[in-house]
PDB file of C-alpha atoms and ligand atoms in Angstrom:
ATOM      1  CA  MET A   1       0.210   0.030  -0.217  1.00  0.00           C
ATOM      2  CA  GLY A   2       1.257   3.251  -1.208  1.00  0.00           C
ATOM      3  CA  ALA A   3       1.671   6.574   1.329  1.00  0.00           C
ATOM      4  CA  LYS A   4      -0.681   9.011   1.719  1.00  0.00           C
ATOM      5  CA  HIS A   5      -0.258  11.984   0.203  1.00  0.00           C
ATOM      6  CA  VAL A   6      -1.390  15.550   1.487  1.00  0.00           C
ATOM      7  CA  GLU A   7      -1.678  18.545  -0.631  1.00  0.00           C
ATOM      8  CA  LEU A   8      -0.648  21.459   1.158  1.00  0.00           C
ATOM      9  CA  ASN A   9      -1.229  25.193   0.840  1.00  0.00           C
ATOM     10  CA  LEU A  10       1.026  27.479   2.698  1.00  0.00           C
ATOM     11  CA  THR A  11       2.969  30.835   2.985  1.00  0.00           C
ATOM     12  CA  VAL A  12       6.416  30.857   3.640  1.00  0.00           C
ATOM     13  CA  ASN A  13       8.225  33.676   4.558  1.00  0.00           C
ATOM     14  CA  GLY A  14       5.975  35.705   2.780  1.00  0.00           C
ATOM     15  CA  GLU A  15       5.550  33.360  -0.284  1.00  0.00           C
ATOM     16  CA  SER A  16       2.874  31.079  -1.808  1.00  0.00           C
ATOM     17  CA  VAL A  17       3.490  27.454  -1.321  1.00  0.00           C
ATOM     18  CA  ARG A  18       1.967  24.325  -2.964  1.00  0.00           C
ATOM     19  CA  ARG A  19       2.654  21.062  -2.474  1.00  0.00           C
ATOM     20  CA  GLU A  20       1.643  17.608  -2.008  1.00  0.00           C
ATOM     21  CA  CYS A  21       3.598  15.404   0.385  1.00  0.00           C
ATOM     22  CA  ASP A  22       3.606  12.028   2.157  1.00  0.00           C
ATOM     23  CA  ALA A  23       1.206  12.319   4.986  1.00  0.00           C
ATOM     24  CA  ARG A  24       4.049  11.991   7.485  1.00  0.00           C
ATOM     25  CA  THR A  25       6.370  14.786   6.572  1.00  0.00           C
ATOM     26  CA  THR A  26       7.350  17.081   9.058  1.00  0.00           C
ATOM     27  CA  LEU A  27       7.326  21.127   8.521  1.00  0.00           C
ATOM     28  CA  LEU A  28      10.804  20.385   9.452  1.00  0.00           C
ATOM     29  CA  ASP A  29      11.103  18.257   6.267  1.00  0.00           C
ATOM     30  CA  LEU A  30       9.098  20.483   4.298  1.00  0.00           C
ATOM     31  CA  LEU A  31      11.295  23.738   4.987  1.00  0.00           C
ATOM     32  CA  ARG A  32      14.566  21.646   4.731  1.00  0.00           C
ATOM     33  CA  ASP A  33      14.359  19.171   2.113  1.00  0.00           C
ATOM     34  CA  HIS A  34      10.862  20.434   0.202  1.00  0.00           C
ATOM     35  CA  LEU A  35      11.741  23.883   0.318  1.00  0.00           C
ATOM     36  CA  GLU A  36      15.696  23.859   0.764  1.00  0.00           C
ATOM     37  CA  LEU A  37      15.251  26.230   3.278  1.00  0.00           C
ATOM     38  CA  THR A  38      18.184  24.707   5.327  1.00  0.00           C
ATOM     39  CA  GLY A  39      18.817  27.619   8.132  1.00  0.00           C
ATOM     40  CA  THR A  40      16.105  25.764  10.363  1.00  0.00           C
ATOM     41  CA  LYS A  41      18.195  22.991  11.966  1.00  0.00           C
ATOM     42  CA  LYS A  42      17.127  19.717  12.522  1.00  0.00           C
ATOM     43  CA  GLY A  43      18.860  18.700  15.996  1.00  0.00           C
ATOM     44  CA  CYS A  44      17.210  15.881  18.414  1.00  0.00           C
ATOM     45  CA  ASN A  45      14.372  15.713  16.113  1.00  0.00           C
ATOM     46  CA  HIS A  46      12.190  14.825  18.873  1.00  0.00           C
ATOM     47  CA  GLY A  47      11.221  18.236  20.326  1.00  0.00           C
ATOM     48  CA  GLN A  48      14.073  18.179  23.196  1.00  0.00           C
ATOM     49  CA  CYS A  49      16.880  20.957  22.245  1.00  0.00           C
ATOM     50  CA  GLY A  50      14.543  23.718  20.277  1.00  0.00           C
ATOM     51  CA  ALA A  51      16.529  24.001  17.243  1.00  0.00           C
ATOM     52  CA  CYS A  52      13.773  23.596  14.811  1.00  0.00           C
ATOM     53  CA  THR A  53      12.170  26.641  16.140  1.00  0.00           C
ATOM     54  CA  VAL A  54      10.047  28.588  13.912  1.00  0.00           C
ATOM     55  CA  LEU A  55       7.070  31.180  13.565  1.00  0.00           C
ATOM     56  CA  VAL A  56       3.497  29.513  12.889  1.00  0.00           C
ATOM     57  CA  ASP A  57       1.458  32.977  12.687  1.00  0.00           C
ATOM     58  CA  GLY A  58       3.730  34.463  14.708  1.00  0.00           C
ATOM     59  CA  LYS A  59       4.053  31.669  17.103  1.00  0.00           C
ATOM     60  CA  ARG A  60       7.130  29.922  18.140  1.00  0.00           C
ATOM     61  CA  VAL A  61       6.316  25.598  17.574  1.00  0.00           C
ATOM     62  CA  LEU A  62       8.979  23.409  16.913  1.00  0.00           C
ATOM     63  CA  SER A  63       8.234  22.187  13.318  1.00  0.00           C
ATOM     64  CA  CYS A  64      10.056  18.691  14.225  1.00  0.00           C
ATOM     65  CA  LEU A  65       7.008  17.944  15.950  1.00  0.00           C
ATOM     66  CA  THR A  66       4.742  20.037  13.546  1.00  0.00           C
ATOM     67  CA  LEU A  67       3.551  17.699  10.552  1.00  0.00           C
ATOM     68  CA  ALA A  68       3.284  19.769   7.130  1.00  0.00           C
ATOM     69  CA  GLY A  69      -0.154  18.236   6.409  1.00  0.00           C
ATOM     70  CA  LEU A  70      -1.407  19.896   9.662  1.00  0.00           C
ATOM     71  CA  SER A  71       0.173  23.137   8.532  1.00  0.00           C
ATOM     72  CA  ASN A  72      -2.681  24.338   5.672  1.00  0.00           C
ATOM     73  CA  GLY A  73      -3.514  28.145   5.791  1.00  0.00           C
ATOM     74  CA  VAL A  74      -0.938  28.963   7.913  1.00  0.00           C
ATOM     75  CA  GLU A  75       1.841  31.726   8.026  1.00  0.00           C
ATOM     76  CA  VAL A  76       4.992  30.181   8.620  1.00  0.00           C
ATOM     77  CA  THR A  77       8.418  32.243   9.605  1.00  0.00           C
ATOM     78  CA  THR A  78      11.906  30.651   9.274  1.00  0.00           C
ATOM     79  CA  ILE A  79      15.316  33.066   9.808  1.00  0.00           C
ATOM     80  CA  GLU A  80      14.945  33.070   6.306  1.00  0.00           C
ATOM     81  CA  GLY A  81      12.954  35.325   6.143  1.00  0.00           C
ATOM     82  CA  LEU A  82      13.862  37.737   8.728  1.00  0.00           C
ATOM     83  CA  GLY A  83      15.801  40.974   7.798  1.00  0.00           C
ATOM     84  CA  THR A  84      18.439  40.751   5.303  1.00  0.00           C
ATOM     85  CA  GLU A  85      22.659  41.386   5.649  1.00  0.00           C
ATOM     86  CA  THR A  86      22.272  44.888   5.216  1.00  0.00           C
ATOM     87  CA  ALA A  87      18.883  45.562   7.266  1.00  0.00           C
ATOM     88  CA  LEU A  88      19.323  42.625  10.161  1.00  0.00           C
ATOM     89  CA  HIS A  89      15.970  42.012  12.425  1.00  0.00           C
ATOM     90  CA  PRO A  90      16.936  44.025  16.018  1.00  0.00           C
ATOM     91  CA  VAL A  91      17.798  40.039  17.094  1.00  0.00           C
ATOM     92  CA  GLN A  92      19.732  39.287  14.687  1.00  0.00           C
ATOM     93  CA  ASP A  93      21.738  42.677  14.758  1.00  0.00           C
ATOM     94  CA  ALA A  94      22.054  42.182  18.742  1.00  0.00           C
ATOM     95  CA  PHE A  95      23.028  38.114  18.418  1.00  0.00           C
ATOM     96  CA  ILE A  96      26.280  39.243  16.769  1.00  0.00           C
ATOM     97  CA  ARG A  97      26.797  42.564  19.495  1.00  0.00           C
ATOM     98  CA  HIS A  98      26.404  40.492  22.332  1.00  0.00           C
ATOM     99  CA  ASP A  99      28.642  37.170  20.504  1.00  0.00           C
ATOM    100  CA  SER A 100      25.754  35.120  21.463  1.00  0.00           C
ATOM    101  CA  PHE A 101      26.723  32.268  19.411  1.00  0.00           C
ATOM    102  CA  GLN A 102      29.684  30.064  18.830  1.00  0.00           C
ATOM    103  CA  CYS A 103      29.121  26.884  16.662  1.00  0.00           C
ATOM    104  CA  GLY A 104      25.576  28.645  15.611  1.00  0.00           C
ATOM    105  CA  TYR A 105      23.536  25.556  14.678  1.00  0.00           C
ATOM    106  CA  CYS A 106      21.497  26.527  17.524  1.00  0.00           C
ATOM    107  CA  THR A 107      21.419  29.807  16.553  1.00  0.00           C
ATOM    108  CA  SER A 108      18.503  30.006  14.296  1.00  0.00           C
ATOM    109  CA  GLY A 109      16.292  28.385  16.655  1.00  0.00           C
ATOM    110  CA  GLN A 110      17.401  30.872  19.246  1.00  0.00           C
ATOM    111  CA  ILE A 111      16.563  33.667  17.376  1.00  0.00           C
ATOM    112  CA  MET A 112      13.090  32.704  16.039  1.00  0.00           C
ATOM    113  CA  SER A 113      12.344  31.456  19.947  1.00  0.00           C
ATOM    114  CA  ALA A 114      13.559  34.849  21.091  1.00  0.00           C
ATOM    115  CA  ILE A 115      11.562  36.906  18.463  1.00  0.00           C
ATOM    116  CA  GLY A 116       8.010  34.509  19.653  1.00  0.00           C
ATOM    117  CA  MET A 117       9.281  35.036  23.378  1.00  0.00           C
ATOM    118  CA  LEU A 118       9.314  38.876  22.963  1.00  0.00           C
ATOM    119  CA  ALA A 119       5.890  38.592  21.147  1.00  0.00           C
ATOM    120  CA  GLU A 120       4.824  36.670  24.402  1.00  0.00           C
ATOM    121  CA  PRO A 121       3.207  38.493  27.468  1.00  0.00           C
ATOM    122  CA  TRP A 122       6.026  36.891  30.093  1.00  0.00           C
ATOM    123  CA  ALA A 123       9.699  36.962  30.217  1.00  0.00           C
ATOM    124  CA  SER A 124      11.263  40.445  31.578  1.00  0.00           C
ATOM    125  CA  ASP A 125      13.822  39.206  34.394  1.00  0.00           C
ATOM    126  CA  ASP A 126      16.743  37.426  33.436  1.00  0.00           C
ATOM    127  CA  ASP A 127      15.330  34.261  35.545  1.00  0.00           C
ATOM    128  CA  GLU A 128      12.160  34.484  33.207  1.00  0.00           C
ATOM    129  CA  VAL A 129      14.127  34.941  30.421  1.00  0.00           C
ATOM    130  CA  ARG A 130      16.065  32.167  31.019  1.00  0.00           C
ATOM    131  CA  GLU A 131      12.943  29.694  31.892  1.00  0.00           C
ATOM    132  CA  ALA A 132      11.447  31.150  28.419  1.00  0.00           C
ATOM    133  CA  MET A 133      14.502  30.120  26.409  1.00  0.00           C
ATOM    134  CA  SER A 134      15.238  26.508  28.090  1.00  0.00           C
ATOM    135  CA  GLY A 135      13.310  24.974  25.011  1.00  0.00           C
ATOM    136  CA  ASN A 136      16.194  26.030  23.280  1.00  0.00           C
ATOM    137  CA  ILE A 137      19.538  23.964  24.188  1.00  0.00           C
ATOM    138  CA  CYS A 138      23.441  25.067  23.623  1.00  0.00           C
ATOM    139  CA  ARG A 139      25.698  22.376  23.264  1.00  0.00           C
ATOM    140  CA  CYS A 140      28.243  25.527  22.954  1.00  0.00           C
ATOM    141  CA  ALA A 141      26.780  27.096  26.563  1.00  0.00           C
ATOM    142  CA  ALA A 142      26.420  30.763  24.766  1.00  0.00           C
ATOM    143  CA  TYR A 143      22.994  31.716  26.941  1.00  0.00           C
ATOM    144  CA  PRO A 144      24.596  34.369  28.989  1.00  0.00           C
ATOM    145  CA  ASN A 145      25.641  36.603  26.063  1.00  0.00           C
ATOM    146  CA  ILE A 146      21.903  35.124  24.221  1.00  0.00           C
ATOM    147  CA  ILE A 147      20.220  36.221  27.405  1.00  0.00           C
ATOM    148  CA  SER A 148      22.278  39.666  27.355  1.00  0.00           C
ATOM    149  CA  ALA A 149      21.118  40.026  23.778  1.00  0.00           C
ATOM    150  CA  ILE A 150      17.713  39.359  24.292  1.00  0.00           C
ATOM    151  CA  GLN A 151      17.226  41.815  27.054  1.00  0.00           C
ATOM    152  CA  GLU A 152      18.877  44.471  25.185  1.00  0.00           C
ATOM    153  CA  VAL A 153      16.050  44.546  22.708  1.00  0.00           C
ATOM    154  CA  ARG A 154      13.669  43.546  25.228  1.00  0.00           C
ATOM    155  CA  LYS A 155      14.523  46.990  26.308  1.00  0.00           C
ATOM    156  CA  ASP A 156      14.289  48.584  23.723  1.00  0.00           C
ATOM    157  CA  MET A 157      11.271  47.702  22.492  1.00  0.00           C
ATOM    158  CA  GLU A 158       9.705  48.578  26.066  1.00  0.00           C
ATOM    159  CA  THR A 159      11.729  52.164  25.571  1.00  0.00           C
ATOM    160  CA  GLU A 160       9.768  52.484  22.199  1.00  0.00           C
ATOM    161  CA  HIS A 161       6.446  51.562  23.593  1.00  0.00           C
ATOM    162  CA  ALA A 162       6.902  53.867  26.522  1.00  0.00           C
TER     163      ALA A 162
HETATM  164  S1  FES B   1      14.792  19.242  16.365  1.00  0.00           S
HETATM  165 FE1  FES B   1      13.229  19.913  16.840  1.00  0.00          FE
HETATM  166  S2  FES B   1      13.286  20.064  19.347  1.00  0.00           S
HETATM  167 FE2  FES B   1      15.254  19.278  17.976  1.00  0.00          FE
HETATM  168  S1  FES B   2      26.669  27.884  19.406  1.00  0.00           S
HETATM  169 FE1  FES B   2      26.696  25.874  19.225  1.00  0.00          FE
HETATM  170  S2  FES B   2      24.925  24.978  19.559  1.00  0.00           S
HETATM  171 FE2  FES B   2      24.807  27.116  20.222  1.00  0.00          FE
END
């Protein structure tokens, strides 16, 4: 018996995407293998490391635990959909200035998670930010610099909205 296929219609980084794929395909594999958006990383593939974090309708999700077939009609943003080389997203810019990565493998997931977190109604002091980012593992332990980058962006956002 052949594998069941599903038809997908979604928006990825502002572009409309239509694809047919195996019903078992995850959103992570759709992004990396079908759309060649390899900025989103596959770490554990089991929902434990956060490397695969993307935004779905503005909320952070683990794409390795999300079936592509359940993503019809949604808007997905990956690291490729953020800033450009000459106009980085503020979180990308802060990560560079705060030296928030070493090998960089976790970085796209950390950045997507940070952007999602900054839109959530919690996390202000360092401990809360650490807790809010605890689903994103960094094997190089760049955590202190990740927190300081996020805190700078968070404080800038607060000043803008004051
Ligand atoms: S690859 Fe998805 S959580 Fe690790
Ligand atoms: S910078 Fe290496 S895993 Fe985070």
